[in-house]
C-alpha positions in Angstrom: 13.2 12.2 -2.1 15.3 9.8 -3.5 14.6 7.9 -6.7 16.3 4.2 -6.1 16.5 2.8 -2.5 17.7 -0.5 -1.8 17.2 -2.1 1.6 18.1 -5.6 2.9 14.7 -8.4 3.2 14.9 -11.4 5.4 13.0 -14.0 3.6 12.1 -16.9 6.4 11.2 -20.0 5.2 8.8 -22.3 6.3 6.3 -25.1 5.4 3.4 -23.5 4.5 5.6 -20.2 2.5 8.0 -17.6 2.8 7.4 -14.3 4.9 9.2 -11.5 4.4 10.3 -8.2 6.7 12.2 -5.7 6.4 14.5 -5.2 9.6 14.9 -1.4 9.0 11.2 -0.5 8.1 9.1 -2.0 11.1 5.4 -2.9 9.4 7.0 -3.9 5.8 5.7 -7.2 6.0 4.9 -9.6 3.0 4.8 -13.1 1.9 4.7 -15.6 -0.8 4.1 -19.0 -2.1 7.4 -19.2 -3.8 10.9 -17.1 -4.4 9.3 -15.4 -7.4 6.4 -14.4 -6.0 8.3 -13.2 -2.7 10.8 -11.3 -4.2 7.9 -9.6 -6.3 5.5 -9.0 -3.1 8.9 -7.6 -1.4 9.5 -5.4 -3.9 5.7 -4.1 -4.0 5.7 -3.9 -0.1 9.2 -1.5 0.0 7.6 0.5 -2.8 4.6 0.9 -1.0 6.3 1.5 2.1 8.3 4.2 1.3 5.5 5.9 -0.8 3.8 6.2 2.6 6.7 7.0 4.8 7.5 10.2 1.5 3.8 10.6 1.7 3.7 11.3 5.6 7.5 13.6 5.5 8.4 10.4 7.3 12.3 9.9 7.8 13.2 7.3 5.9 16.1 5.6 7.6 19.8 4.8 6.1 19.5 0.5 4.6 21.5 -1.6 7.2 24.3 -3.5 5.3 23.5 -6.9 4.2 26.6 -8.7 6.1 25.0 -6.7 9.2 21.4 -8.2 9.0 21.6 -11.4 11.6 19.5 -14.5 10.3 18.9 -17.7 12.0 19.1 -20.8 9.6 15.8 -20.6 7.3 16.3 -17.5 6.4 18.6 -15.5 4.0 19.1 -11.8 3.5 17.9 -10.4 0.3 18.6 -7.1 -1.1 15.4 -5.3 -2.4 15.5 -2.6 -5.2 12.9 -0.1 -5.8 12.8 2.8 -8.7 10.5 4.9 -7.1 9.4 7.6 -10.2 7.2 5.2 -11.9 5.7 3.8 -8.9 5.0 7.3 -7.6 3.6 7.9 -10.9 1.5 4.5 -10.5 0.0 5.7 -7.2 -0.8 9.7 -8.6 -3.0 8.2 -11.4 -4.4 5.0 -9.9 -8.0 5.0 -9.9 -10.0 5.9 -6.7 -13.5 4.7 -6.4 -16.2 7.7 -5.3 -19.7 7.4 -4.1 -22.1 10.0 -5.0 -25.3 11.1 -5.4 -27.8 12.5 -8.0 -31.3 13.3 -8.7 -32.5 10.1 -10.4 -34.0 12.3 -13.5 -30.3 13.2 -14.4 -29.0 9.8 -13.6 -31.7 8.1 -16.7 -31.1 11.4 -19.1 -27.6 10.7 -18.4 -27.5 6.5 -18.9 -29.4 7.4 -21.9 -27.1 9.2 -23.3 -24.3 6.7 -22.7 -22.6 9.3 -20.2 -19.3 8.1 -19.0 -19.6 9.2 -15.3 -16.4 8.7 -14.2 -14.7 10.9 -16.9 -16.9 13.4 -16.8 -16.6 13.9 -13.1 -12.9 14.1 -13.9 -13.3 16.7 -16.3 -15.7 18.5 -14.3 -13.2 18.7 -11.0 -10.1 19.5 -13.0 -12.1 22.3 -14.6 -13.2 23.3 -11.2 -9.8 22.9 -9.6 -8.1 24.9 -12.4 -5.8 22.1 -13.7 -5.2 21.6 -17.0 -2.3 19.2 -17.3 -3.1 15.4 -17.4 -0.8 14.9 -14.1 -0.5 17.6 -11.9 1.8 15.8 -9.8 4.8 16.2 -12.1 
């Protein structure tokens, strides 16, 4: 896996926004109201992108060169940059919503004790699973 990865974006202009693809990565598709908010949503969308693809042993393919991207006249060619550790990071530690059920007894002791569910659930499966480290992804 590679750390940085910079691919060109074609950013298309048109009345109601600016859409984004990337020619290389078919289904990296974004958009925005404005350049800011494009060039964020790109960056976001090729993170995500290439999470997945990493995620799935995908190959990732080589970036095309910028002069090499054809665009018609709304749109421009925009080179996207991703650091990928802390965005891998991001998405081993982001939060992932569980449903689950419990005798209702347990569920009034527990609310009466002020029992913070989610971390103790935490504690509970890393205890379970053996892991002791805060991230066992590094």
């Amino acid at each position: 896996m590679k750390e940085r990865y910079i691919y060109p974006a074609v950013f298309d202009y048109a009345d109601d926004g600016i859409s984004v693809e990337f020619p290389d990565l078919p289904g990296a598709l974004t958009s925005g109201d404005t350049d800011e908010e494009a060039l964020r949503m790109a960056k976001e969308c090729l993170a995500l992108h290439l999470y997945g693809m990493e995620r799935d042993n995908d190959e990732i393919p080589s970036p095309t060169k910028a002069l090499d991207v054809t665009v018609e006249s709304n749109q421009t060619v925009v080179l996207i940059d991703v650091w990928m550790p802390p965005f891998r990071d991001y998405m081993a530690n982001k939060a992932v919503k569980k449903t689950l059920t419990i005798p209702q007894w347990l569920n009034d002791t527990a609310e009466e004790a002020n029992v913070n569910f989610s971390r103790i659930l935490q504690d509970g499966l890393k205890a379970h699973l053996g892991i002791n480290d805060k991230d066992p992804a590094k």
